[in-house]
Amino acid sequence: MGRGAYSYREDPAVPAFPDDRPLVLFDGDCALCSGSARKILKHDLAGSIRLAPTQSTLGRALLVHYGVDPDDPYTMLLIQDGVAYQRSDGALGIAALLPWPYRLAVLGRIVPRGVRDTLYDFIARHRRRLPGATWCAMPPQGVDLSDRVVG
């Protein structure tokens, strides 16, 4: 994923999208991932984060651009200031954008990336087997999605 900032702007396969705020790509077919997206929408009161499901045209194009299999995404991607962060770096980057107590998760950066990513990969591999397989795709009550979900 060592691509330069805003490299997707030069990729004709990636549709133009508003990139003035962080964008989180999440697996819309995964209860854990969709639940995380709902949590972001609910707790990002400033509306500073946009979301796009990996199943959308934009989501698939960005996954391919960053070398992630769009048919089996193993990570949520955080694209912030034109740079993509994946696995534990992405999850901790998302936490840093959220208010207390979620922001405390950034303390996880003291754990070496290899250890964090191993744990992240374990959860990602088993995410569809975790309890709570049912989920609601509806946004949290009172959340306006008009400028929050792209793709």
Coordinates of N, CA and C in Angstrom, one line a residue:
M1 N 0.8 -1.2 0.0 CA 0.0 0.0 0.0 C 0.9 1.3 0.0
G2 N 2.1 1.2 -0.4 CA 2.9 2.3 -0.4 C 2.7 3.3 -1.5
R3 N 1.5 3.8 -1.6 CA 1.1 4.7 -2.7 C 1.2 6.1 -2.1
G4 N 1.5 7.1 -3.0 CA 1.6 8.5 -2.5 C 0.2 9.0 -2.2
A5 N 0.2 10.2 -1.5 CA -1.0 10.8 -1.1 C -1.8 11.2 -2.3
Y6 N -3.1 11.0 -2.3 CA -4.1 11.3 -3.3 C -3.8 10.6 -4.6
S7 N -3.0 9.4 -4.6 CA -2.7 8.7 -5.8 C -4.0 8.2 -6.6
Y8 N -5.1 8.0 -5.9 CA -6.3 7.6 -6.5 C -6.9 8.6 -7.5
R9 N -6.5 9.9 -7.3 CA -7.0 10.9 -8.2 C -6.5 10.7 -9.6
E10 N -5.3 10.1 -9.7 CA -4.7 9.8 -11.1 C -5.2 8.4 -11.6
D11 N -5.9 7.7 -10.9 CA -6.4 6.3 -11.3 C -7.7 6.5 -12.0
P12 N -7.8 6.2 -13.3 CA -9.0 6.4 -14.0 C -10.1 5.4 -13.6
A13 N -9.8 4.3 -12.9 CA -10.7 3.4 -12.4 C -11.4 3.8 -11.2
V14 N -10.9 4.8 -10.5 CA -11.5 5.3 -9.2 C -12.4 6.5 -9.6
P15 N -13.7 6.4 -9.3 CA -14.6 7.6 -9.6 C -14.2 8.7 -8.6
A16 N -14.4 9.9 -9.1 CA -14.2 11.1 -8.3 C -15.1 11.1 -7.1
F17 N -14.6 11.5 -5.9 CA -15.5 11.6 -4.7 C -15.0 12.7 -3.9
P18 N -15.8 13.2 -3.0 CA -15.4 14.3 -2.1 C -14.3 13.7 -1.1
D19 N -13.1 14.2 -1.2 CA -12.1 13.7 -0.3 C -11.5 14.8 0.7
D20 N -12.4 15.7 1.0 CA -12.1 16.8 2.0 C -12.2 16.3 3.4
R21 N -12.7 15.1 3.6 CA -12.8 14.5 5.0 C -12.3 13.1 4.9
P22 N -12.0 12.5 6.1 CA -11.6 11.1 6.1 C -12.8 10.2 5.5
L23 N -12.4 9.2 4.8 CA -13.3 8.2 4.3 C -13.0 6.8 4.8
V24 N -14.0 6.1 5.3 CA -13.8 4.8 5.8 C -14.6 3.8 4.9
L25 N -13.8 2.9 4.4 CA -14.4 1.8 3.6 C -14.7 0.6 4.5
F26 N -15.9 0.1 4.5 CA -16.3 -1.0 5.3 C -17.0 -2.1 4.5
D27 N -16.9 -3.3 5.0 CA -17.6 -4.5 4.3 C -19.1 -4.4 4.7
G28 N -19.9 -4.0 3.8 CA -21.3 -3.9 4.1 C -22.1 -5.2 4.3
D29 N -21.4 -6.3 4.0 CA -22.0 -7.7 4.1 C -21.6 -8.3 5.5
C30 N -20.8 -7.6 6.2 CA -20.3 -8.2 7.5 C -21.0 -7.4 8.7
A31 N -21.5 -8.2 9.6 CA -22.2 -7.6 10.7 C -21.3 -6.8 11.6
L32 N -20.1 -7.3 11.8 CA -19.2 -6.6 12.7 C -18.7 -5.3 12.0
C33 N -18.5 -5.3 10.7 CA -18.0 -4.1 10.0 C -19.2 -3.1 9.9
S34 N -20.4 -3.6 9.6 CA -21.5 -2.7 9.5 C -21.9 -2.1 10.8
G35 N -21.7 -2.9 11.9 CA -21.9 -2.4 13.2 C -20.9 -1.3 13.6
S36 N -19.7 -1.5 13.1 CA -18.7 -0.5 13.3 C -19.0 0.8 12.6
A37 N -19.5 0.7 11.4 CA -19.9 1.9 10.6 C -21.0 2.6 11.2
R38 N -22.0 1.9 11.8 CA -23.1 2.5 12.5 C -22.6 3.2 13.7
K39 N -21.6 2.6 14.4 CA -21.1 3.3 15.6 C -20.3 4.6 15.2
I40 N -19.6 4.5 14.1 CA -19.0 5.7 13.6 C -20.0 6.8 13.4
L41 N -21.1 6.5 12.6 CA -22.1 7.5 12.3 C -22.7 8.0 13.6
K42 N -22.9 7.2 14.6 CA -23.6 7.6 15.8 C -22.7 8.5 16.6
H43 N -21.4 8.2 16.7 CA -20.6 8.9 17.6 C -19.8 10.1 17.0
D44 N -19.7 10.1 15.7 CA -19.0 11.2 15.0 C -20.0 12.3 14.8
L45 N -20.2 13.0 15.9 CA -21.3 14.1 16.0 C -21.0 15.2 15.1
A46 N -19.7 15.5 14.8 CA -19.3 16.6 13.9 C -19.5 16.2 12.5
G47 N -19.8 15.0 12.2 CA -19.9 14.5 10.8 C -18.7 14.7 10.0
S48 N -17.5 14.4 10.6 CA -16.3 14.6 10.0 C -15.8 13.4 9.2
I49 N -16.5 12.3 9.3 CA -16.1 11.1 8.6 C -17.1 10.7 7.6
R50 N -16.7 10.3 6.4 CA -17.6 9.8 5.4 C -17.4 8.3 5.4
L51 N -18.4 7.5 4.9 CA -18.3 6.1 4.8 C -18.7 5.6 3.4
A52 N -18.2 4.5 3.0 CA -18.6 3.9 1.8 C -18.4 2.4 1.9
P53 N -19.5 1.6 1.6 CA -19.4 0.2 1.6 C -18.4 -0.3 0.5
T54 N -17.7 -1.4 0.8 CA -16.7 -1.9 -0.1 C -17.5 -2.5 -1.3
Q55 N -18.7 -2.7 -1.2 CA -19.5 -3.3 -2.3 C -19.9 -2.2 -3.3
S56 N -19.8 -0.9 -3.0 CA -20.1 0.2 -3.9 C -19.1 0.3 -5.0
T57 N -19.4 1.0 -6.0 CA -18.5 1.2 -7.1 C -17.2 1.9 -6.6
L58 N -17.4 2.9 -5.8 CA -16.2 3.6 -5.3 C -15.4 2.7 -4.3
G59 N -16.1 2.0 -3.5 CA -15.4 1.1 -2.5 C -14.6 0.1 -3.3
R60 N -15.2 -0.6 -4.3 CA -14.4 -1.6 -5.0 C -13.2 -1.0 -5.7
A61 N -13.4 0.1 -6.3 CA -12.3 0.8 -7.1 C -11.1 1.1 -6.1
L62 N -11.5 1.7 -5.0 CA -10.4 2.0 -4.0 C -9.7 0.8 -3.4
L63 N -10.5 -0.3 -3.2 CA -9.8 -1.5 -2.7 C -8.8 -2.0 -3.8
V64 N -9.2 -2.1 -5.0 CA -8.3 -2.5 -6.1 C -7.1 -1.6 -6.2
H65 N -7.4 -0.3 -6.1 CA -6.3 0.7 -6.2 C -5.2 0.4 -5.1
Y66 N -5.7 0.0 -3.9 CA -4.7 -0.2 -2.8 C -4.4 -1.7 -2.6
G67 N -4.7 -2.5 -3.6 CA -4.2 -3.9 -3.6 C -5.0 -4.8 -2.6
V68 N -6.2 -4.5 -2.3 CA -7.0 -5.3 -1.5 C -8.1 -6.0 -2.3
D69 N -8.2 -7.3 -2.2 CA -9.2 -8.1 -3.0 C -10.6 -7.6 -2.7
P70 N -11.3 -7.0 -3.6 CA -12.6 -6.5 -3.4 C -13.7 -7.5 -3.1
D71 N -13.4 -8.8 -3.5 CA -14.4 -9.9 -3.2 C -14.2 -10.5 -1.8
D72 N -13.1 -10.2 -1.2 CA -12.8 -10.7 0.1 C -12.0 -9.7 0.9
P73 N -12.6 -8.5 1.2 CA -11.8 -7.5 1.9 C -11.5 -7.9 3.3
Y74 N -10.2 -7.9 3.7 CA -9.8 -8.3 5.0 C -9.6 -7.2 6.0
T75 N -9.9 -6.0 5.5 CA -9.6 -4.8 6.3 C -10.6 -3.7 6.0
M76 N -10.8 -2.8 7.0 CA -11.5 -1.6 6.8 C -10.3 -0.6 6.3
L77 N -10.6 0.2 5.4 CA -9.6 1.2 5.0 C -10.0 2.6 5.5
L78 N -9.1 3.3 6.0 CA -9.3 4.7 6.4 C -8.4 5.5 5.4
I79 N -9.1 6.3 4.6 CA -8.4 7.2 3.7 C -8.5 8.6 4.3
Q80 N -7.3 9.1 4.7 CA -7.3 10.4 5.4 C -6.2 11.3 4.8
D81 N -6.5 12.5 4.4 CA -5.5 13.4 3.7 C -4.9 12.7 2.5
G82 N -5.7 11.9 1.8 CA -5.2 11.2 0.6 C -4.3 10.0 0.8
V83 N -4.1 9.6 2.1 CA -3.3 8.4 2.4 C -4.2 7.3 3.0
A84 N -4.0 6.1 2.5 CA -4.8 4.9 3.0 C -4.1 4.2 4.2
Y85 N -4.9 3.9 5.2 CA -4.4 3.2 6.3 C -5.3 1.9 6.4
Q86 N -4.6 0.8 6.7 CA -5.4 -0.5 6.8 C -5.1 -1.2 8.0
R87 N -5.8 -2.3 8.3 CA -5.6 -3.1 9.4 C -5.6 -2.3 10.7
S88 N -4.7 -2.6 11.6 CA -4.8 -1.9 12.9 C -4.5 -0.5 12.8
D89 N -3.7 0.0 11.9 CA -3.4 1.4 11.7 C -4.7 2.1 11.3
G90 N -5.5 1.5 10.5 CA -6.8 2.1 10.1 C -7.7 2.2 11.2
A91 N -7.8 1.1 12.0 CA -8.8 1.0 13.1 C -8.4 2.1 14.2
L92 N -7.1 2.2 14.5 CA -6.6 3.2 15.4 C -6.8 4.6 14.9
G93 N -6.6 4.8 13.6 CA -6.8 6.1 13.0 C -8.3 6.5 13.1
I94 N -9.2 5.5 12.9 CA -10.6 5.8 13.0 C -10.9 6.2 14.5
A95 N -10.4 5.5 15.4 CA -10.6 5.8 16.9 C -10.1 7.2 17.2
A96 N -9.0 7.6 16.6 CA -8.5 8.9 16.9 C -9.4 10.0 16.4
L97 N -10.3 9.7 15.5 CA -11.2 10.7 14.9 C -12.5 10.8 15.7
L98 N -12.7 9.8 16.6 CA -14.0 9.8 17.4 C -13.7 10.4 18.8
P99 N -14.8 10.8 19.4 CA -14.7 11.4 20.8 C -14.4 10.3 21.9
W100 N -14.2 10.8 23.0 CA -14.0 10.0 24.2 C -15.2 9.0 24.3
P101 N -15.1 7.8 24.7 CA -14.0 7.1 25.2 C -13.2 6.4 24.0
Y102 N -13.8 6.4 22.8 CA -13.2 5.7 21.7 C -11.8 6.2 21.4
R103 N -11.5 7.4 21.6 CA -10.2 8.0 21.3 C -9.1 7.3 22.1
L104 N -9.5 6.8 23.3 CA -8.5 6.1 24.1 C -7.9 4.9 23.4
A105 N -8.5 4.4 22.4 CA -8.0 3.2 21.7 C -6.6 3.5 21.1
V106 N -6.3 4.8 20.8 CA -5.1 5.1 20.2 C -3.9 4.7 21.1
L107 N -4.1 4.4 22.4 CA -3.1 3.9 23.2 C -2.6 2.6 22.7
G108 N -3.4 1.9 21.9 CA -3.0 0.7 21.3 C -1.7 0.8 20.4
R109 N -1.4 2.0 20.1 CA -0.2 2.3 19.2 C 1.1 1.9 19.9
I110 N 1.0 1.8 21.3 CA 2.2 1.4 22.0 C 2.6 -0.1 21.8
V111 N 1.6 -0.8 21.3 CA 1.8 -2.3 21.0 C 2.4 -2.3 19.6
P112 N 3.5 -3.1 19.4 CA 4.1 -3.2 18.0 C 3.1 -3.5 17.0
R113 N 3.2 -2.9 15.8 CA 2.3 -3.1 14.7 C 2.1 -4.6 14.3
G114 N 3.2 -5.3 14.3 CA 3.1 -6.8 14.0 C 2.1 -7.5 14.9
V115 N 2.2 -7.2 16.2 CA 1.3 -7.8 17.2 C -0.2 -7.3 16.9
R116 N -0.3 -6.0 16.8 CA -1.7 -5.5 16.5 C -2.3 -6.1 15.3
D117 N -1.5 -6.1 14.2 CA -2.0 -6.6 12.9 C -2.3 -8.1 13.0
T118 N -1.6 -8.9 13.7 CA -1.9 -10.3 13.9 C -3.2 -10.5 14.6
L119 N -3.5 -9.7 15.6 CA -4.8 -9.7 16.3 C -5.9 -9.2 15.3
Y120 N -5.6 -8.2 14.6 CA -6.6 -7.6 13.6 C -6.9 -8.7 12.6
D121 N -5.9 -9.4 12.1 CA -6.1 -10.4 11.0 C -6.9 -11.6 11.6
F122 N -6.7 -12.0 12.8 CA -7.4 -13.1 13.4 C -8.9 -12.7 13.5
I123 N -9.2 -11.5 13.9 CA -10.6 -11.1 14.0 C -11.2 -11.0 12.6
A124 N -10.5 -10.4 11.7 CA -11.0 -10.2 10.3 C -11.3 -11.6 9.7
R125 N -10.4 -12.6 9.9 CA -10.6 -13.9 9.3 C -11.9 -14.6 9.9
H126 N -12.2 -14.3 11.1 CA -13.3 -14.9 11.8 C -14.5 -14.0 12.0
R127 N -14.5 -12.8 11.4 CA -15.6 -11.8 11.6 C -17.0 -12.3 11.2
R128 N -17.1 -13.1 10.3 CA -18.4 -13.6 9.8 C -19.0 -14.7 10.7
R129 N -18.1 -15.2 11.6 CA -18.5 -16.3 12.5 C -18.8 -15.8 14.0
L130 N -18.5 -14.5 14.2 CA -18.7 -14.0 15.5 C -20.2 -13.9 15.9
P131 N -20.5 -13.9 17.2 CA -21.9 -13.8 17.6 C -22.4 -12.4 17.1
G132 N -23.7 -12.4 17.0 CA -24.4 -11.2 16.5 C -24.4 -11.1 15.0
A133 N -24.6 -12.2 14.4 CA -24.6 -12.3 12.9 C -25.7 -11.5 12.2
T134 N -26.7 -11.1 13.0 CA -27.7 -10.3 12.4 C -27.4 -8.9 12.7
W135 N -27.8 -8.0 11.8 CA -27.5 -6.6 11.9 C -28.6 -5.8 11.2
C136 N -28.6 -4.6 11.5 CA -29.6 -3.7 10.8 C -28.8 -2.7 10.0
A137 N -29.1 -2.6 8.7 CA -28.4 -1.7 7.8 C -28.9 -0.3 7.9
M138 N -29.9 0.0 8.7 CA -30.5 1.3 8.9 C -29.5 2.2 9.7
P139 N -29.4 3.4 9.4 CA -28.5 4.3 10.1 C -29.1 4.6 11.5
P140 N -28.2 5.0 12.5 CA -28.8 5.3 13.8 C -29.8 6.4 13.7
Q141 N -30.8 6.4 14.6 CA -31.8 7.3 14.6 C -31.3 8.8 14.7
G142 N -31.8 9.6 13.8 CA -31.4 11.0 13.9 C -30.1 11.4 13.1
V143 N -29.5 10.4 12.4 CA -28.3 10.7 11.7 C -28.7 11.0 10.2
D144 N -28.3 12.1 9.7 CA -28.5 12.5 8.4 C -27.3 12.0 7.5
L145 N -27.7 11.1 6.5 CA -26.7 10.5 5.7 C -26.4 11.2 4.4
S146 N -27.0 12.3 4.2 CA -26.9 13.0 2.9 C -25.5 13.4 2.5
D147 N -24.6 13.7 3.5 CA -23.3 14.0 3.1 C -22.3 13.1 3.8
R148 N -22.7 11.9 4.3 CA -21.9 11.1 5.1 C -21.6 9.8 4.4
V149 N -22.4 9.3 3.5 CA -22.2 8.0 2.8 C -22.0 8.3 1.4
V150 N -20.9 7.8 0.8 CA -20.6 8.1 -0.6 C -20.4 6.7 -1.3
G151 N -20.4 6.7 -2.6 CA -20.1 5.5 -3.3 C -21.1 5.1 -4.2

